Short mmCIF file of C-alpha atoms in Angstrom, two decimals:
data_model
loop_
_atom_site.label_atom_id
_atom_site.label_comp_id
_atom_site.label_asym_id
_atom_site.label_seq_id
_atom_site.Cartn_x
_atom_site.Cartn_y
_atom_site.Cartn_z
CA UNK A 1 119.12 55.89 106.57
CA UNK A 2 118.02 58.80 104.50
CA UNK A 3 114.38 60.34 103.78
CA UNK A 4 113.46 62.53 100.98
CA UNK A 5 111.71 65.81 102.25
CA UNK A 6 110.23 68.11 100.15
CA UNK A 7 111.92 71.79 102.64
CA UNK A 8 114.46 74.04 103.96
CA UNK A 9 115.24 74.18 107.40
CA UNK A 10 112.37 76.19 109.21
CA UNK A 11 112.97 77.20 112.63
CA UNK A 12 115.29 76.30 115.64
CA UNK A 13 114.02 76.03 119.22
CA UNK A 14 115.72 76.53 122.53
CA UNK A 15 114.99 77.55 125.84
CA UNK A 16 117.88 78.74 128.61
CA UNK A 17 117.62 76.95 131.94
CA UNK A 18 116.90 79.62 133.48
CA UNK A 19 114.69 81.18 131.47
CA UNK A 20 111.28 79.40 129.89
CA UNK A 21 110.84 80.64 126.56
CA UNK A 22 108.35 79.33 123.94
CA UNK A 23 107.75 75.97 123.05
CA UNK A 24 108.74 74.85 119.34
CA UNK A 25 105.60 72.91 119.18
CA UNK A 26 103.63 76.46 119.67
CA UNK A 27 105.19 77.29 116.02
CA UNK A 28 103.33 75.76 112.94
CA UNK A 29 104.90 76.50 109.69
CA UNK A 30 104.37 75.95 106.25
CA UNK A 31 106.07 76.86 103.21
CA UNK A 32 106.26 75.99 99.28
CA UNK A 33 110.32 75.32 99.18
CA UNK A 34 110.93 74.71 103.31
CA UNK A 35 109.58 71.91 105.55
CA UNK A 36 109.44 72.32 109.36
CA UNK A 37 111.89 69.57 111.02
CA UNK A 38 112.54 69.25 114.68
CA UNK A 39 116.35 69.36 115.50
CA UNK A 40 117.01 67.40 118.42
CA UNK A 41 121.01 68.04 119.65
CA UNK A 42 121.54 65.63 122.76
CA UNK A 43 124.86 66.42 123.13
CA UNK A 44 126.02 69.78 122.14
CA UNK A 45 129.99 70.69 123.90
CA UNK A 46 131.04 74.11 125.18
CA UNK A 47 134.22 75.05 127.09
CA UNK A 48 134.23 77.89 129.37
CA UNK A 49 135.47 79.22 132.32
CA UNK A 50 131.85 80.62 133.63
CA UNK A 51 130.47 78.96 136.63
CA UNK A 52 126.83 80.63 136.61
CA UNK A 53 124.16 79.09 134.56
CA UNK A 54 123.13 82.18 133.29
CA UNK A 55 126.61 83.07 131.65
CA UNK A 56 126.83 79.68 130.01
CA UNK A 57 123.53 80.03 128.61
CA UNK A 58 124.44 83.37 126.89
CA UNK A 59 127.51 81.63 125.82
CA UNK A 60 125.41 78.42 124.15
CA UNK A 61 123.39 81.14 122.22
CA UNK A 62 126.57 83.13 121.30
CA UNK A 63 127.90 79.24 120.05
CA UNK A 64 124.66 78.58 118.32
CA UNK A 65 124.06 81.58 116.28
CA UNK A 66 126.08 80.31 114.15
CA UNK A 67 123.91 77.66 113.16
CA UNK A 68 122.35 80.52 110.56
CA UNK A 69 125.68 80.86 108.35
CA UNK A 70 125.92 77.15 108.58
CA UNK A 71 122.63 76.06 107.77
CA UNK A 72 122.18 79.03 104.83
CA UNK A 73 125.48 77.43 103.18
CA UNK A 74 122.81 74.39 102.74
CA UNK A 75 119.62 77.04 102.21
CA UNK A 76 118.77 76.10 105.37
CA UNK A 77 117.50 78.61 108.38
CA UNK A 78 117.26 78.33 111.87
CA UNK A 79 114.53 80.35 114.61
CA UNK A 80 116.93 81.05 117.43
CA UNK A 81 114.54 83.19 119.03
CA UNK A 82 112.38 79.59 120.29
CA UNK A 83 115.49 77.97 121.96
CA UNK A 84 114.72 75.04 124.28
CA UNK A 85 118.22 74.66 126.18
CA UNK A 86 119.00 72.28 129.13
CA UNK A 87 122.61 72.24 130.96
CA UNK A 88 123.19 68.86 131.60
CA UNK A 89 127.08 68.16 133.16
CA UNK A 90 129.48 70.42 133.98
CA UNK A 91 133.40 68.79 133.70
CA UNK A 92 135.89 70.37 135.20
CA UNK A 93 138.67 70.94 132.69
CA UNK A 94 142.87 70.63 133.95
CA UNK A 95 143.52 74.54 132.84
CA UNK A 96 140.19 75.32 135.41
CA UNK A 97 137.81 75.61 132.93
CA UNK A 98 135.03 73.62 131.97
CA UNK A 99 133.45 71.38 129.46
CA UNK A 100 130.02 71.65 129.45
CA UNK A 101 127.24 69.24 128.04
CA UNK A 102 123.52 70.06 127.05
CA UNK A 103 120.79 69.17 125.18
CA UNK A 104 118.91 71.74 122.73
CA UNK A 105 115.55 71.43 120.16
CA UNK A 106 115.05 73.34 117.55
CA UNK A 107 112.79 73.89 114.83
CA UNK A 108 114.93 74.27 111.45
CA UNK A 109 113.51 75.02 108.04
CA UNK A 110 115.39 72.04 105.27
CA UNK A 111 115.28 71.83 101.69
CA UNK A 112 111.69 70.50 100.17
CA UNK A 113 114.56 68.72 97.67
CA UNK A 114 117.08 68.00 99.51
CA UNK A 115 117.62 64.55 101.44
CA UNK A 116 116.76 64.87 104.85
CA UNK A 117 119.43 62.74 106.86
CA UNK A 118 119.30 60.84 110.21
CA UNK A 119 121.81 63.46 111.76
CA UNK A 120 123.93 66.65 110.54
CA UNK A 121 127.04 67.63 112.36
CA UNK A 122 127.20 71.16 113.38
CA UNK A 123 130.48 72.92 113.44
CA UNK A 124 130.53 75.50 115.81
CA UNK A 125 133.15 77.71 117.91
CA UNK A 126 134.26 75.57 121.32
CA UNK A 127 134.34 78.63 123.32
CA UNK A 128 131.66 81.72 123.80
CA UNK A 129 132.60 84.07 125.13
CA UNK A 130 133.94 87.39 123.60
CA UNK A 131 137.42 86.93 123.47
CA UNK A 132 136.94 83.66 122.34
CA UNK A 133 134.94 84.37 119.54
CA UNK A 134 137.40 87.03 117.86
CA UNK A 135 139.54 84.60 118.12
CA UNK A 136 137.64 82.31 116.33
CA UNK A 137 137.19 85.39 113.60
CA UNK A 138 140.62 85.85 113.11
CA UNK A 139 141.62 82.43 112.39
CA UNK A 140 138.48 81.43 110.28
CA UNK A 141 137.22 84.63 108.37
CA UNK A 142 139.12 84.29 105.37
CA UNK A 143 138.92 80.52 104.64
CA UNK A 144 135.14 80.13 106.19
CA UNK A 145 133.02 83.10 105.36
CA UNK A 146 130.56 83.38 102.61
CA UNK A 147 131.88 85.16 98.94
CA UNK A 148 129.38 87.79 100.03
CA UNK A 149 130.96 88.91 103.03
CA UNK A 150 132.37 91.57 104.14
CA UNK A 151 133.28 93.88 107.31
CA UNK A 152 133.59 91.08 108.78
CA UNK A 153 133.85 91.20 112.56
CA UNK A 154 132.55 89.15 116.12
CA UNK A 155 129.36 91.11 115.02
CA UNK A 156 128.25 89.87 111.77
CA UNK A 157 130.65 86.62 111.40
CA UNK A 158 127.88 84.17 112.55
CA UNK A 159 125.68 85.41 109.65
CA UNK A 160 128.65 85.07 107.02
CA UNK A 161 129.99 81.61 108.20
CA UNK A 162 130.63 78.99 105.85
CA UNK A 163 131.94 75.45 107.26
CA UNK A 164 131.31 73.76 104.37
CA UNK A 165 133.98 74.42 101.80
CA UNK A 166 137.02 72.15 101.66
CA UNK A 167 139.42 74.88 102.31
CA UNK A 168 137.61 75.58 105.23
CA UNK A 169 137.63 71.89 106.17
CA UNK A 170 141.28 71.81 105.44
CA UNK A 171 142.44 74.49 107.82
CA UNK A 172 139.79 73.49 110.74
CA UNK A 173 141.51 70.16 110.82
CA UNK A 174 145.13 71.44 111.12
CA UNK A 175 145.74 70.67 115.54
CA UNK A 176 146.71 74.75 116.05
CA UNK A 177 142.72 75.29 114.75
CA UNK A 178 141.40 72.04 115.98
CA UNK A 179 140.99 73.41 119.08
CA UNK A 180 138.64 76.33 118.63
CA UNK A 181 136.03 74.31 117.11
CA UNK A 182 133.40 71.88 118.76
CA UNK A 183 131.73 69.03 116.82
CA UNK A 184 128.23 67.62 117.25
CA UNK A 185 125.29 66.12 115.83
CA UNK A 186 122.11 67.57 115.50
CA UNK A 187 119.01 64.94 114.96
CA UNK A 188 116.50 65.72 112.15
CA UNK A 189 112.66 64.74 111.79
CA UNK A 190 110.02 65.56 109.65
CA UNK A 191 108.11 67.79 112.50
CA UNK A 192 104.68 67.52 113.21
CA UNK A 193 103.96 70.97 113.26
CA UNK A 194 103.74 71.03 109.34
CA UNK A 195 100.36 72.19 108.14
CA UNK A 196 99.13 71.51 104.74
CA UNK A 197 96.08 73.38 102.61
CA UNK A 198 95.58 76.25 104.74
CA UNK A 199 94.90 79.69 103.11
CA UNK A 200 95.16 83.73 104.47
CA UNK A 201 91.30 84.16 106.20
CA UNK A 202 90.12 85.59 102.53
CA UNK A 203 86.27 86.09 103.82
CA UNK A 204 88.01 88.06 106.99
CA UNK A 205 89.89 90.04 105.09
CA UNK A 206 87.15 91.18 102.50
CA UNK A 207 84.17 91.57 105.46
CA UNK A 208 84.97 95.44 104.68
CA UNK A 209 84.71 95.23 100.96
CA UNK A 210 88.21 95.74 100.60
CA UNK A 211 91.67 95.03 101.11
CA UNK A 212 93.62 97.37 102.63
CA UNK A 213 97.38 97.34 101.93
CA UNK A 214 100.43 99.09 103.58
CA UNK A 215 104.06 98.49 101.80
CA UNK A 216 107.24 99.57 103.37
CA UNK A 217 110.73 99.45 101.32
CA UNK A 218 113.90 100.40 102.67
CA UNK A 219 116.32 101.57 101.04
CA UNK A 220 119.33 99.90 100.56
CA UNK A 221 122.27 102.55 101.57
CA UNK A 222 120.70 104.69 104.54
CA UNK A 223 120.38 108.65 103.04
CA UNK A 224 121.00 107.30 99.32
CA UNK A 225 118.67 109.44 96.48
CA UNK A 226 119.76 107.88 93.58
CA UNK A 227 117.03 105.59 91.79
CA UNK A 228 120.09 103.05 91.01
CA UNK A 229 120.05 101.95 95.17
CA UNK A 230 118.41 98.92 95.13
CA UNK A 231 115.90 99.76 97.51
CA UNK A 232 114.64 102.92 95.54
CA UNK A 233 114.43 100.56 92.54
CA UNK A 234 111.99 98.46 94.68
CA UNK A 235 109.80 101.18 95.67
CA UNK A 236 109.74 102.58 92.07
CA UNK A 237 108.94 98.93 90.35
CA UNK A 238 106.15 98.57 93.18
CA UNK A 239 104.60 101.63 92.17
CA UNK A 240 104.64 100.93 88.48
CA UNK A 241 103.66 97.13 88.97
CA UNK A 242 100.77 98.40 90.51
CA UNK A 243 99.64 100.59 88.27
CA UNK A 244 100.38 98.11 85.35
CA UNK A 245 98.77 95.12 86.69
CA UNK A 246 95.27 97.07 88.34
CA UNK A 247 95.21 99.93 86.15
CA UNK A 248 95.15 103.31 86.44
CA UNK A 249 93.98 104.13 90.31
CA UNK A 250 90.43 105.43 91.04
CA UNK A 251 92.46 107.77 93.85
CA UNK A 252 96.15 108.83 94.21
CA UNK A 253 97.00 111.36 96.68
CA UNK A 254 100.05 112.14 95.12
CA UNK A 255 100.04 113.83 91.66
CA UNK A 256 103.66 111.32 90.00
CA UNK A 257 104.44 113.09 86.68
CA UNK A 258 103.80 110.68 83.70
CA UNK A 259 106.67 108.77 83.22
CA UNK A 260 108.61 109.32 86.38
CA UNK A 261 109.67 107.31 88.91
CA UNK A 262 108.83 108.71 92.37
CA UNK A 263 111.78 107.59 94.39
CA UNK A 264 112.63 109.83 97.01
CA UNK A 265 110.61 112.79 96.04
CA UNK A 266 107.46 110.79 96.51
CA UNK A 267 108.24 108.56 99.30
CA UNK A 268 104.74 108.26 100.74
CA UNK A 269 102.21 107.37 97.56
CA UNK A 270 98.61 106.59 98.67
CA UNK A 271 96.33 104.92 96.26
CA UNK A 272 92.66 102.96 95.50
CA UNK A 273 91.90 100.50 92.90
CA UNK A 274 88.50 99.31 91.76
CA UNK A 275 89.01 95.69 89.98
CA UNK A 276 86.68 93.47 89.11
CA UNK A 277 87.78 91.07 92.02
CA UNK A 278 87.22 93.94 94.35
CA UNK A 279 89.08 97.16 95.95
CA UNK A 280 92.44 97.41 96.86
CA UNK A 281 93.97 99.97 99.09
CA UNK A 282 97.66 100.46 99.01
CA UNK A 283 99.96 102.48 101.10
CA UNK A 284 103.67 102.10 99.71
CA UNK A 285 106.20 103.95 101.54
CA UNK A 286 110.20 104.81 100.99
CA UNK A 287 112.36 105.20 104.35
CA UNK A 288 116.06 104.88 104.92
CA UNK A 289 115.44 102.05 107.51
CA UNK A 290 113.35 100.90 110.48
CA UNK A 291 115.63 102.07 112.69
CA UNK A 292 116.03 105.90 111.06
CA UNK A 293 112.64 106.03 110.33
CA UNK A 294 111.15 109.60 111.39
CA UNK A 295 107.95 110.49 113.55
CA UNK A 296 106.15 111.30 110.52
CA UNK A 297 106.50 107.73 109.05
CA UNK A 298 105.64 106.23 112.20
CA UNK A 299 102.41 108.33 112.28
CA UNK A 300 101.40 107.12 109.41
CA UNK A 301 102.17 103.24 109.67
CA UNK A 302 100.86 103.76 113.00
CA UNK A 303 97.75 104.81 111.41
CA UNK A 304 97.25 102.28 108.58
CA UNK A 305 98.38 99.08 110.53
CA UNK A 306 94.97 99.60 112.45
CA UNK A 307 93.16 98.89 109.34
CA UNK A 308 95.72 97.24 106.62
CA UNK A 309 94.78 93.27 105.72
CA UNK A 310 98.66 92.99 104.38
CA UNK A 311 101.48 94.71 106.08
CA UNK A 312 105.19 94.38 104.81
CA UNK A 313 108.41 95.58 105.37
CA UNK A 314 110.81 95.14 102.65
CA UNK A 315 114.36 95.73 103.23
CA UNK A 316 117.64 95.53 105.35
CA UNK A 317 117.12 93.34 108.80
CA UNK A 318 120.42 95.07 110.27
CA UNK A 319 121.26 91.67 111.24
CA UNK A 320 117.94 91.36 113.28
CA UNK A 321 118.02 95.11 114.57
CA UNK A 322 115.49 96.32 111.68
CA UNK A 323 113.63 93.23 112.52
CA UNK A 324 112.94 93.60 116.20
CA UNK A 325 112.71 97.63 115.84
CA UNK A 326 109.76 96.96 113.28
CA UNK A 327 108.20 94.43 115.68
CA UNK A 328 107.32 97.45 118.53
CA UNK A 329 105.89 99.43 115.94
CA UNK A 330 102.18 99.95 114.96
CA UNK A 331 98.56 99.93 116.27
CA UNK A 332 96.53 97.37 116.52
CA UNK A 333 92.54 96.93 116.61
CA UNK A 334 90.32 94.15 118.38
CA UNK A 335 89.27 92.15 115.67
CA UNK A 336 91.52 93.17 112.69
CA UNK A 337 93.02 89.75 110.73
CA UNK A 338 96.66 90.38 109.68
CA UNK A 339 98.98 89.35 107.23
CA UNK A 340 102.59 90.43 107.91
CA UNK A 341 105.21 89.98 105.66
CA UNK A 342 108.67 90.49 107.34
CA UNK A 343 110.60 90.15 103.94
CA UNK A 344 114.52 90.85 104.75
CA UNK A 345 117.38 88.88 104.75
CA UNK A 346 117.02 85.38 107.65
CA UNK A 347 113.64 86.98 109.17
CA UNK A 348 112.90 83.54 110.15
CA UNK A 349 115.71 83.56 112.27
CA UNK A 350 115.07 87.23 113.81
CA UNK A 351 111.28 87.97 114.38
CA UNK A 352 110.44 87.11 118.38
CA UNK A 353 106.53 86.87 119.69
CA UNK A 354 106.67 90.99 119.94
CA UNK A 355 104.07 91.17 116.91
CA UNK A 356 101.88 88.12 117.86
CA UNK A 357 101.81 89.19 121.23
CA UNK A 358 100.63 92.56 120.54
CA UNK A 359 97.97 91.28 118.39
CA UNK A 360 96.75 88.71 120.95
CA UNK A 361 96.49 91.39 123.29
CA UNK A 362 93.60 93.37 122.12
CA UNK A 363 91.87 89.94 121.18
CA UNK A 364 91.67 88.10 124.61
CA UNK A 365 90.31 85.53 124.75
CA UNK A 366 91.51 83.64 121.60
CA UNK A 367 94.98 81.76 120.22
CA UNK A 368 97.59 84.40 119.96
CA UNK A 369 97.41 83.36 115.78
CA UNK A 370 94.10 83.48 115.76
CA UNK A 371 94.19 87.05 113.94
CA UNK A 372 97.63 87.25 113.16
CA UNK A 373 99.48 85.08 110.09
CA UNK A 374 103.61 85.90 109.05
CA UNK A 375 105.72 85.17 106.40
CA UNK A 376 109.31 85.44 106.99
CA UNK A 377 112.35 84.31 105.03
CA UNK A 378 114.40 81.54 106.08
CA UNK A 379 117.42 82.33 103.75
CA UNK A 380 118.39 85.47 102.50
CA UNK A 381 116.42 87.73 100.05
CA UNK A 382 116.87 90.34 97.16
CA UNK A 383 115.95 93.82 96.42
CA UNK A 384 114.64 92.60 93.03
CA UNK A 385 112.04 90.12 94.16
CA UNK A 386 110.06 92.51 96.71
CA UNK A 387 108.10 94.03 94.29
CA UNK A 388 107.23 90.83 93.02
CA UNK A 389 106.25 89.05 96.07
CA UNK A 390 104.03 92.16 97.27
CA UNK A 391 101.78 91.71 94.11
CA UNK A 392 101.69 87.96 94.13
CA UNK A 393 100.11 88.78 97.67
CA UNK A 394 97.56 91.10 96.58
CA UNK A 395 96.71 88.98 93.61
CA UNK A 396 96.01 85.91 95.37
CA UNK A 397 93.66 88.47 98.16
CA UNK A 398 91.58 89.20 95.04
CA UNK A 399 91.35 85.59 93.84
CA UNK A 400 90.58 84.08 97.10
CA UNK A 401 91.42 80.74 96.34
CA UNK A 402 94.98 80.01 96.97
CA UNK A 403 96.63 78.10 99.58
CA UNK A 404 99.57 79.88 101.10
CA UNK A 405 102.01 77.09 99.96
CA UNK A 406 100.51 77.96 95.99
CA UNK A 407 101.00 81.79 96.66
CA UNK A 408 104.26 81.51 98.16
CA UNK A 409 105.42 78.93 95.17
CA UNK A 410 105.29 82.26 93.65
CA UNK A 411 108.48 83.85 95.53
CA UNK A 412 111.98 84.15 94.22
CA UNK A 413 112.78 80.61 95.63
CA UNK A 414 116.12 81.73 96.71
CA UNK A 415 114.63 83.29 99.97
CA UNK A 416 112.75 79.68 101.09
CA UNK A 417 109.85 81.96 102.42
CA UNK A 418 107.38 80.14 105.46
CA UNK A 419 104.73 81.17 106.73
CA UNK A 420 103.66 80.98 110.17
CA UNK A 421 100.16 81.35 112.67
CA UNK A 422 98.29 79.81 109.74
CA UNK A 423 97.74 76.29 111.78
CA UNK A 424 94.20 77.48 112.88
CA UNK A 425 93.23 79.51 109.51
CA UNK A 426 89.33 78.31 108.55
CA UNK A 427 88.60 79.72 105.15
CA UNK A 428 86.79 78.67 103.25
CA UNK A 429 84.77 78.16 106.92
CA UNK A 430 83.42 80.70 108.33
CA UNK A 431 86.47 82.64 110.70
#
């Protein structure tokens, strides 16, 4: 039997046995081209030659990341940060090896469009461990990867992977590759942890009289200066949508000539705007990536994540490394509301607790998403759109009326954006 769903596969959940990591249902998610379903897998298959626990479960994870290039050939995404992971048998194997069974949930983010089915089969490498897996590389790369690829290597494969196409099909069913693949089903439901009509905390975030912005764009080739990189062209359009949509700024600490584009020479812009709606103050800054970024830039974003309503990042996740790097920056302040807006390629698959944790910590006391909301991306996203989706933000501060499913309806659908820590938002009662 089949049910229509109106998503894209959210987040995936699993926990080693030996480790207790979050629960899926402490994840609420919502989302205007994604809805939240729970994977159950009751059976998944592993071979190895490890006898620790520990080993196979870093194995398991090692087979499971690639549930994100599966599920993205669908525009699908998985959370593998929230695994829930059980060993269940152990089989010893005639070569002294063994097959091992287990049992995983997830949270996945599916197609709003798409059919939901009963089951999906995941198609996965048999083996984990390192040899293994460039094994697995070499024999799969060119007929499974993704047209985007390339570089591709035991680092970045997982991300690129394609089962799906029939030449891919084709060569995993020949016996001499039959071997270094392992089959299973994963069970789908409509998950509970859907929320419905909930909105940023507007009245929070105006108690100041203002809304106070900070914008971060990478760039997208690390040292580039040319306004053709696509992540210079993001900065520049942000600056000139801003300035086109609110008007000319009552303060801009930068003098940009009339007419130019600031790129690199003005990587650090600081303005006000008085509309009619109310005050908006934007930070929008140009860095080569999280993980370059100098002490000057993490001064400042130090500095303004203390006070900003919205905070985004905008650029490369380095295959997660961008992602968690970001995540153990800033400052935060006892009773500051936050919006972050991890927008990079999979976030959904990348970002850990390390931001919700640090806001729960200077507000004891309450639900670790009790100030802190998150949009991430559950597919991959484009320099083009960043601009876009930063001003569809600010807009919809300054209206105060839309839900975050209506403001996010206003994303390049491509990237199947979800937000998340909204589940015990108020507005329009009081915080």
């Amino acid at each position: 039997m089949k049910r229509t769903v109106l998503a894209a596969l959210a987040a995936l959940g699993l926990t080693a046995c030996a480790e207790q990591g979050p629960e899926t249902s402490d994840l609420k998610i919502d989302s205007a081209h994604s809805i939240g379903v729970d994977g159950v897998i009751t059976n998944g298959v592993i071979r190895t030659t490890a006898t620790s626990d520990s080993t196979i479960t870093r194995q398991i994870r090692s087979q499971l990341n690639y549930m994100t290039g599966q599920l993205n050939g669908i525009s699908g995404g998985a959370d593998l940060n929230r695994l829930e992971l059980t060993i269940n048998e152990k089989i010893p194997q005639a070569d002294g090896s063994f097959e091992v069974h287990y049992a995983a949930k997830v949270l996945v983010a599916w197609r709003r469009d798409r059919t939901l089915p009963d089951s999906y089969e995941l198609i996965l490498p048999a083996r984990g461990d390192s040899r293994s897996m460039r094994g697995f590389v070499t024999a799969f790369q060119d007929a499974c990867a993704a047209s985007s690829a390339h570089d591709v290597s035991t680092g970045n494969f997982w991300y690129y992977y394609r089962p799906q196409p029939d030449d891919c099909q084709l060569l995993m069913s020949d016996p001499a590759h039959a071997a270094l693949v392992s089959r299973f089903a994963i069970h789908l439901n409509v998950s509970a942890e859907n929320t419905e009509g909930k909105a940023p905390e507007y009245a929070k975030i105006w108690e100041d009289d203002r809304a106070v912005i900070t914008a971060v764009f990478g760039k997208y080739e690390d040292g580039a200066t040319s306004n053709r990189d696509a992540g210079i062209a993001a900065y520049n359009e942000m600056y000139s949508m801003l300035r086109s949509r609110f008007g000319e700024p009552a303060m801009q600490d930068v003098d940009v000539p009339e007419g130019t584009r600031p790129g690199v020479d003005y990587p650090a812009i600081h303005m006000i705007f008085n509309t009619p709606e109310g005050t908006l103050d934007v930070d929008i800054l140009l860095i080569d990536g999280i993980l370059s970024a100098d002490e000057t830039f993490k001064a400042r974003y130090n500095e303004r994540t203390k006070i900003s309503d919205l905070v985004s990042y905008n650029g490369h996740s380095g295959l997660g490394a961008n992602i968690r790097a970001l995540a153990r920056m800033g400052s935060f302040q006892t009773g500051q509301y936050q919006l972050f807006f991890v927008n990079g390629c999979d976030t959904f698959a990348y970002v850990d607790n390390a931001l919700r944790d640090a806001h729960a910590t200077v507000n004891p006391g309450y639900e670790p998403s009790k100030f802190f909301d998150i949009i991430t991306n559950a597919m991959p996203s484009y320099f083009h759109a960043n601009a876009n989706n930063n001003v569809a933000l600010m807009e919809a501060f300054l209206g105060r009326s839309q839900t975050y499913r209506q403001i996010l309806s206003g994303f390049d659908r491509a990237q199947r954006a979800v937000v998340t820590g909204e589940e015990d938002n108020a507005w329009p009662a009081a915080f």
